[in-house]
């Protein structure tokens, strides 16, 4: 019990030396947004992670700028990134995202900036009477656990990003299927209405081309074509 309490205490000390910020930001169309962190100790380790969760083609431009506008890293049309670098100088570091390539699509960006500014040897106090080998073994075990936890956290972020992108693809496919089905229904209704109008036009034209006459033999020709009626009338006049 005492040994486990000591381990948890050492883990707490190890965690206390790392501070970070995890945010989700909605990057508007043609927008450029920057976030800042201040480094007070040289040779500090900075971990920078970002992932585009939704919007457009899931890509943004990014850049990391140090003090005196020194450009540390940059990239264009990246979907996600995970970087660790050493802050060589003390000062303000700027992390920027740009969506200037998009004119209408907003994008949701998850990012995290973590800073570690102490070495591990300064974190773990030695117990009186313990050998350096035991201390070193315990120290290595603790930082292995810390590394594995960091790996698990990064894997969770990766799967979350994949899930959001796949869900966005499903929603886009669903919307396209709905639009195609709607267009198909409208075309079918339009074709049915057009067929009714065409058939009606043919019947109306046929009725206008017919007439009712009485021939000289005493019976009525109903629905006879106009040419036949004129011929019968001509024969009637010739007989008279």
mmCIF file of C-alpha atoms in Angstrom:
data_model
loop_
_atom_site.group_PDB
_atom_site.id
_atom_site.type_symbol
_atom_site.label_atom_id
_atom_site.label_comp_id
_atom_site.label_asym_id
_atom_site.label_seq_id
_atom_site.Cartn_x
_atom_site.Cartn_y
_atom_site.Cartn_z
ATOM 1 C CA UNK A 1 0.000 0.000 0.000
ATOM 2 C CA UNK A 2 2.803 2.362 0.909
ATOM 3 C CA UNK A 3 4.653 1.497 -2.297
ATOM 4 C CA UNK A 4 1.588 2.183 -4.453
ATOM 5 C CA UNK A 5 0.990 5.495 -2.672
ATOM 6 C CA UNK A 6 4.549 6.517 -3.438
ATOM 7 C CA UNK A 7 4.083 5.638 -7.107
ATOM 8 C CA UNK A 8 0.922 7.734 -7.355
ATOM 9 C CA UNK A 9 2.711 10.588 -5.653
ATOM 10 C CA UNK A 10 5.571 10.415 -8.105
ATOM 11 C CA UNK A 11 3.129 10.310 -11.015
ATOM 12 C CA UNK A 12 1.435 13.407 -9.641
ATOM 13 C CA UNK A 13 4.789 15.157 -9.470
ATOM 14 C CA UNK A 14 5.556 14.115 -13.031
ATOM 15 C CA UNK A 15 2.241 15.420 -14.308
ATOM 16 C CA UNK A 16 2.575 18.723 -12.479
ATOM 17 C CA UNK A 17 5.561 19.718 -14.612
ATOM 18 C CA UNK A 18 3.523 19.613 -17.814
ATOM 19 C CA UNK A 19 0.898 22.213 -18.576
ATOM 20 C CA UNK A 20 -1.158 22.370 -21.709
ATOM 21 C CA UNK A 21 -4.272 23.669 -23.396
ATOM 22 C CA UNK A 22 -6.730 21.633 -25.462
ATOM 23 C CA UNK A 23 -9.330 23.570 -27.427
ATOM 24 C CA UNK A 24 -11.858 23.154 -30.215
ATOM 25 C CA UNK A 25 -12.117 26.150 -32.520
ATOM 26 C CA UNK A 26 -14.478 26.881 -35.408
ATOM 27 C CA UNK A 27 -12.366 28.373 -38.171
ATOM 28 C CA UNK A 28 -14.511 30.458 -40.495
ATOM 29 C CA UNK A 29 -14.152 30.709 -44.250
ATOM 30 C CA UNK A 30 -11.139 32.824 -45.291
ATOM 31 C CA UNK A 31 -10.195 33.231 -41.616
ATOM 32 C CA UNK A 32 -6.786 33.139 -39.972
ATOM 33 C CA UNK A 33 -6.588 32.493 -36.213
ATOM 34 C CA UNK A 34 -3.529 32.470 -33.928
ATOM 35 C CA UNK A 35 -2.993 31.203 -30.391
ATOM 36 C CA UNK A 36 -0.111 32.083 -28.094
ATOM 37 C CA UNK A 37 1.887 30.478 -25.304
ATOM 38 C CA UNK A 38 4.680 32.011 -23.259
ATOM 39 C CA UNK A 39 7.848 29.990 -22.604
ATOM 40 C CA UNK A 40 9.717 31.073 -19.495
ATOM 41 C CA UNK A 41 12.542 28.511 -19.515
ATOM 42 C CA UNK A 42 14.827 27.728 -22.441
ATOM 43 C CA UNK A 43 15.087 24.162 -23.775
ATOM 44 C CA UNK A 44 11.474 23.448 -22.832
ATOM 45 C CA UNK A 45 9.666 20.735 -24.780
ATOM 46 C CA UNK A 46 6.566 21.857 -26.693
ATOM 47 C CA UNK A 47 4.048 19.324 -28.004
ATOM 48 C CA UNK A 48 1.695 20.606 -30.694
ATOM 49 C CA UNK A 49 -1.233 18.532 -31.976
ATOM 50 C CA UNK A 50 -4.128 19.465 -34.258
ATOM 51 C CA UNK A 51 -6.805 17.688 -36.297
ATOM 52 C CA UNK A 52 -9.589 18.998 -38.542
ATOM 53 C CA UNK A 53 -12.813 17.361 -37.376
ATOM 54 C CA UNK A 54 -15.256 18.664 -39.980
ATOM 55 C CA UNK A 55 -15.693 21.049 -42.880
ATOM 56 C CA UNK A 56 -14.641 21.176 -46.516
ATOM 57 C CA UNK A 57 -11.848 18.767 -47.379
ATOM 58 C CA UNK A 58 -10.716 18.493 -43.727
ATOM 59 C CA UNK A 59 -7.548 20.517 -44.352
ATOM 60 C CA UNK A 60 -6.002 23.762 -43.070
ATOM 61 C CA UNK A 61 -2.751 25.662 -43.350
ATOM 62 C CA UNK A 62 -0.740 25.926 -40.144
ATOM 63 C CA UNK A 63 2.400 27.647 -38.910
ATOM 64 C CA UNK A 64 4.420 27.872 -35.690
ATOM 65 C CA UNK A 65 6.366 31.080 -35.118
ATOM 66 C CA UNK A 66 8.782 31.708 -32.260
ATOM 67 C CA UNK A 67 10.165 34.896 -30.725
ATOM 68 C CA UNK A 68 11.480 37.533 -33.150
ATOM 69 C CA UNK A 69 9.117 36.106 -35.804
ATOM 70 C CA UNK A 70 11.328 33.077 -36.324
ATOM 71 C CA UNK A 71 9.356 30.499 -38.303
ATOM 72 C CA UNK A 72 9.744 27.055 -36.737
ATOM 73 C CA UNK A 73 7.426 24.942 -38.882
ATOM 74 C CA UNK A 74 4.584 25.324 -41.352
ATOM 75 C CA UNK A 75 2.389 23.275 -43.651
ATOM 76 C CA UNK A 76 -0.348 23.670 -46.223
ATOM 77 C CA UNK A 77 -3.594 21.736 -46.638
ATOM 78 C CA UNK A 78 -2.854 19.370 -43.759
ATOM 79 C CA UNK A 79 -5.595 17.329 -42.111
ATOM 80 C CA UNK A 80 -3.779 16.730 -38.839
ATOM 81 C CA UNK A 81 -0.369 16.990 -37.251
ATOM 82 C CA UNK A 82 1.481 15.870 -34.137
ATOM 83 C CA UNK A 83 4.823 17.528 -33.401
ATOM 84 C CA UNK A 84 7.290 17.883 -30.532
ATOM 85 C CA UNK A 85 10.083 20.448 -30.650
ATOM 86 C CA UNK A 86 12.445 22.224 -28.267
ATOM 87 C CA UNK A 87 12.013 25.897 -27.484
ATOM 88 C CA UNK A 88 15.506 27.289 -27.946
ATOM 89 C CA UNK A 89 14.721 30.764 -26.635
ATOM 90 C CA UNK A 90 12.460 32.266 -24.016
ATOM 91 C CA UNK A 91 9.490 34.261 -25.232
ATOM 92 C CA UNK A 92 6.120 34.094 -26.912
ATOM 93 C CA UNK A 93 5.340 31.335 -29.413
ATOM 94 C CA UNK A 94 2.521 31.696 -31.915
ATOM 95 C CA UNK A 95 0.450 28.818 -33.358
ATOM 96 C CA UNK A 96 -1.673 29.852 -36.344
ATOM 97 C CA UNK A 97 -4.338 28.161 -38.476
ATOM 98 C CA UNK A 98 -5.470 29.513 -41.820
ATOM 99 C CA UNK A 99 -8.603 28.708 -43.816
ATOM 100 C CA UNK A 100 -7.976 31.333 -46.480
ATOM 101 C CA UNK A 101 -8.135 28.754 -49.265
ATOM 102 C CA UNK A 102 -11.848 28.167 -48.551
ATOM 103 C CA UNK A 103 -14.438 30.767 -49.542
ATOM 104 C CA UNK A 104 -17.555 29.226 -47.973
ATOM 105 C CA UNK A 105 -16.731 26.198 -45.766
ATOM 106 C CA UNK A 106 -16.188 26.591 -42.022
ATOM 107 C CA UNK A 107 -13.922 24.050 -40.330
ATOM 108 C CA UNK A 108 -13.838 22.634 -36.809
ATOM 109 C CA UNK A 109 -10.281 22.237 -35.516
ATOM 110 C CA UNK A 110 -9.189 20.399 -32.365
ATOM 111 C CA UNK A 111 -5.729 21.314 -31.127
ATOM 112 C CA UNK A 112 -3.561 20.941 -28.053
ATOM 113 C CA UNK A 113 -0.439 22.795 -26.941
ATOM 114 C CA UNK A 114 1.520 21.215 -24.072
ATOM 115 C CA UNK A 115 4.731 22.499 -22.491
ATOM 116 C CA UNK A 116 7.158 20.504 -20.334
ATOM 117 C CA UNK A 117 9.981 22.507 -18.813
ATOM 118 C CA UNK A 118 11.683 20.273 -16.263
ATOM 119 C CA UNK A 119 13.858 17.205 -16.554
ATOM 120 C CA UNK A 120 12.659 13.971 -15.026
ATOM 121 C CA UNK A 121 15.646 13.645 -12.681
ATOM 122 C CA UNK A 122 14.521 16.736 -10.808
ATOM 123 C CA UNK A 123 11.037 15.337 -10.256
ATOM 124 C CA UNK A 124 11.692 12.136 -8.341
ATOM 125 C CA UNK A 125 13.051 12.479 -4.820
ATOM 126 C CA UNK A 126 15.233 9.680 -3.534
ATOM 127 C CA UNK A 127 14.130 7.790 -0.439
ATOM 128 C CA UNK A 128 16.622 7.480 2.389
ATOM 129 C CA UNK A 129 18.333 4.110 2.332
ATOM 130 C CA UNK A 130 17.303 3.254 -1.235
ATOM 131 C CA UNK A 131 19.929 2.276 -3.752
ATOM 132 C CA UNK A 132 20.428 4.242 -6.992
ATOM 133 C CA UNK A 133 19.472 1.110 -8.952
ATOM 134 C CA UNK A 134 16.053 0.931 -7.273
ATOM 135 C CA UNK A 135 15.496 4.618 -7.814
ATOM 136 C CA UNK A 136 16.481 4.372 -11.467
ATOM 137 C CA UNK A 137 14.245 1.331 -12.024
ATOM 138 C CA UNK A 138 11.258 3.047 -10.426
ATOM 139 C CA UNK A 139 11.957 6.190 -12.397
ATOM 140 C CA UNK A 140 12.079 4.301 -15.686
ATOM 141 C CA UNK A 141 8.856 2.441 -14.879
ATOM 142 C CA UNK A 142 7.011 5.656 -14.097
ATOM 143 C CA UNK A 143 8.061 7.324 -17.310
ATOM 144 C CA UNK A 144 7.207 4.214 -19.312
ATOM 145 C CA UNK A 145 3.701 4.399 -17.861
ATOM 146 C CA UNK A 146 3.605 8.102 -18.702
ATOM 147 C CA UNK A 147 4.678 7.381 -22.278
ATOM 148 C CA UNK A 148 2.059 4.650 -22.660
ATOM 149 C CA UNK A 149 -0.653 6.960 -21.336
ATOM 150 C CA UNK A 150 0.437 9.580 -23.839
ATOM 151 C CA UNK A 151 0.266 6.996 -26.633
ATOM 152 C CA UNK A 152 -3.236 5.945 -25.573
ATOM 153 C CA UNK A 153 -4.338 9.582 -25.509
ATOM 154 C CA UNK A 154 -3.005 10.162 -29.015
ATOM 155 C CA UNK A 155 -4.697 7.014 -30.312
ATOM 156 C CA UNK A 156 -8.000 8.166 -28.833
ATOM 157 C CA UNK A 157 -7.618 11.502 -30.575
ATOM 158 C CA UNK A 158 -6.821 9.733 -33.846
ATOM 159 C CA UNK A 159 -9.884 7.471 -33.632
ATOM 160 C CA UNK A 160 -12.066 10.411 -32.700
ATOM 161 C CA UNK A 161 -10.874 12.276 -35.773
ATOM 162 C CA UNK A 162 -11.503 9.263 -38.015
ATOM 163 C CA UNK A 163 -14.963 8.799 -36.529
ATOM 164 C CA UNK A 164 -15.908 12.426 -37.167
ATOM 165 C CA UNK A 165 -14.637 12.279 -40.741
ATOM 166 C CA UNK A 166 -16.434 9.023 -41.485
ATOM 167 C CA UNK A 167 -19.640 10.393 -39.978
ATOM 168 C CA UNK A 168 -19.307 13.489 -42.143
ATOM 169 C CA UNK A 169 -18.860 11.272 -45.211
ATOM 170 C CA UNK A 170 -21.982 9.289 -44.289
ATOM 171 C CA UNK A 171 -24.012 12.481 -43.892
ATOM 172 C CA UNK A 172 -22.756 13.805 -47.226
ATOM 173 C CA UNK A 173 -23.634 10.526 -48.970
ATOM 174 C CA UNK A 174 -27.076 10.514 -47.357
ATOM 175 C CA UNK A 175 -27.729 14.057 -48.560
ATOM 176 C CA UNK A 176 -26.650 13.177 -52.109
ATOM 177 C CA UNK A 177 -28.927 10.121 -52.164
ATOM 178 C CA UNK A 178 -31.841 12.247 -50.959
ATOM 179 C CA UNK A 179 -31.197 14.914 -53.602
ATOM 180 C CA UNK A 180 -30.908 12.316 -56.371
ATOM 181 C CA UNK A 181 -34.144 10.614 -55.272
ATOM 182 C CA UNK A 182 -35.946 13.955 -55.153
ATOM 183 C CA UNK A 183 -34.784 14.848 -58.666
ATOM 184 C CA UNK A 184 -35.860 11.406 -59.873
ATOM 185 C CA UNK A 185 -39.370 11.829 -58.422
ATOM 186 C CA UNK A 186 -39.716 15.298 -59.964
ATOM 187 C CA UNK A 187 -38.658 13.951 -63.374
ATOM 188 C CA UNK A 188 -41.167 11.072 -63.159
ATOM 189 C CA UNK A 189 -44.019 13.429 -62.248
ATOM 190 C CA UNK A 190 -42.987 15.799 -65.033
ATOM 191 C CA UNK A 191 -42.915 12.979 -67.608
ATOM 192 C CA UNK A 192 -46.380 11.802 -66.508
ATOM 193 C CA UNK A 193 -47.824 15.313 -66.843
ATOM 194 C CA UNK A 194 -46.159 15.723 -70.251
ATOM 195 C CA UNK A 195 -47.622 12.433 -71.508
ATOM 196 C CA UNK A 196 -51.114 13.467 -70.404
ATOM 197 C CA UNK A 197 -50.786 16.812 -72.186
ATOM 198 C CA UNK A 198 -49.509 15.194 -75.400
ATOM 199 C CA UNK A 199 -52.340 12.621 -75.506
ATOM 200 C CA UNK A 200 -54.899 15.332 -74.780
ATOM 201 C CA UNK A 201 -53.484 17.477 -77.583
ATOM 202 C CA UNK A 202 -53.767 14.594 -80.075
ATOM 203 C CA UNK A 203 -57.410 13.918 -79.175
ATOM 204 C CA UNK A 204 -58.342 17.597 -79.437
ATOM 205 C CA UNK A 205 -56.702 17.819 -82.854
ATOM 206 C CA UNK A 206 -58.586 14.736 -84.082
ATOM 207 C CA UNK A 207 -61.930 16.174 -82.990
ATOM 208 C CA UNK A 208 -61.340 19.424 -84.901
ATOM 209 C CA UNK A 209 -60.646 17.462 -88.107
ATOM 210 C CA UNK A 210 -64.107 15.753 -88.120
ATOM 211 C CA UNK A 211 -67.596 17.046 -89.219
ATOM 212 C CA UNK A 212 -71.260 15.927 -89.477
ATOM 213 C CA UNK A 213 -72.954 16.023 -92.964
ATOM 214 C CA UNK A 214 -76.026 14.563 -94.591
ATOM 215 C CA UNK A 215 -75.475 12.876 -97.943
ATOM 216 C CA UNK A 216 -78.045 12.714 -100.764
ATOM 217 C CA UNK A 217 -78.860 9.101 -99.981
ATOM 218 C CA UNK A 218 -80.595 10.032 -96.750
ATOM 219 C CA UNK A 219 -78.146 8.954 -94.000
ATOM 220 C CA UNK A 220 -75.764 11.039 -91.903
ATOM 221 C CA UNK A 221 -71.984 10.758 -91.993
ATOM 222 C CA UNK A 222 -70.797 11.366 -88.423
ATOM 223 C CA UNK A 223 -67.166 11.987 -87.725
ATOM 224 C CA UNK A 224 -66.157 11.850 -91.388
ATOM 225 C CA UNK A 225 -62.969 13.653 -92.365
ATOM 226 C CA UNK A 226 -63.318 17.055 -93.987
ATOM 227 C CA UNK A 227 -61.881 15.901 -97.361
ATOM 228 C CA UNK A 228 -64.454 13.114 -97.593
ATOM 229 C CA UNK A 229 -67.258 15.538 -96.723
ATOM 230 C CA UNK A 230 -66.222 17.972 -99.456
ATOM 231 C CA UNK A 231 -66.114 15.121 -101.960
ATOM 232 C CA UNK A 232 -69.630 13.996 -101.040
ATOM 233 C CA UNK A 233 -70.934 17.536 -101.336
ATOM 234 C CA UNK A 234 -69.390 17.836 -104.774
ATOM 235 C CA UNK A 235 -71.097 14.672 -105.954
ATOM 236 C CA UNK A 236 -74.390 15.993 -104.553
ATOM 237 C CA UNK A 237 -74.155 19.181 -106.630
ATOM 238 C CA UNK A 238 -73.272 17.236 -109.765
ATOM 239 C CA UNK A 239 -76.322 15.029 -109.378
ATOM 240 C CA UNK A 240 -78.556 18.099 -109.045
#
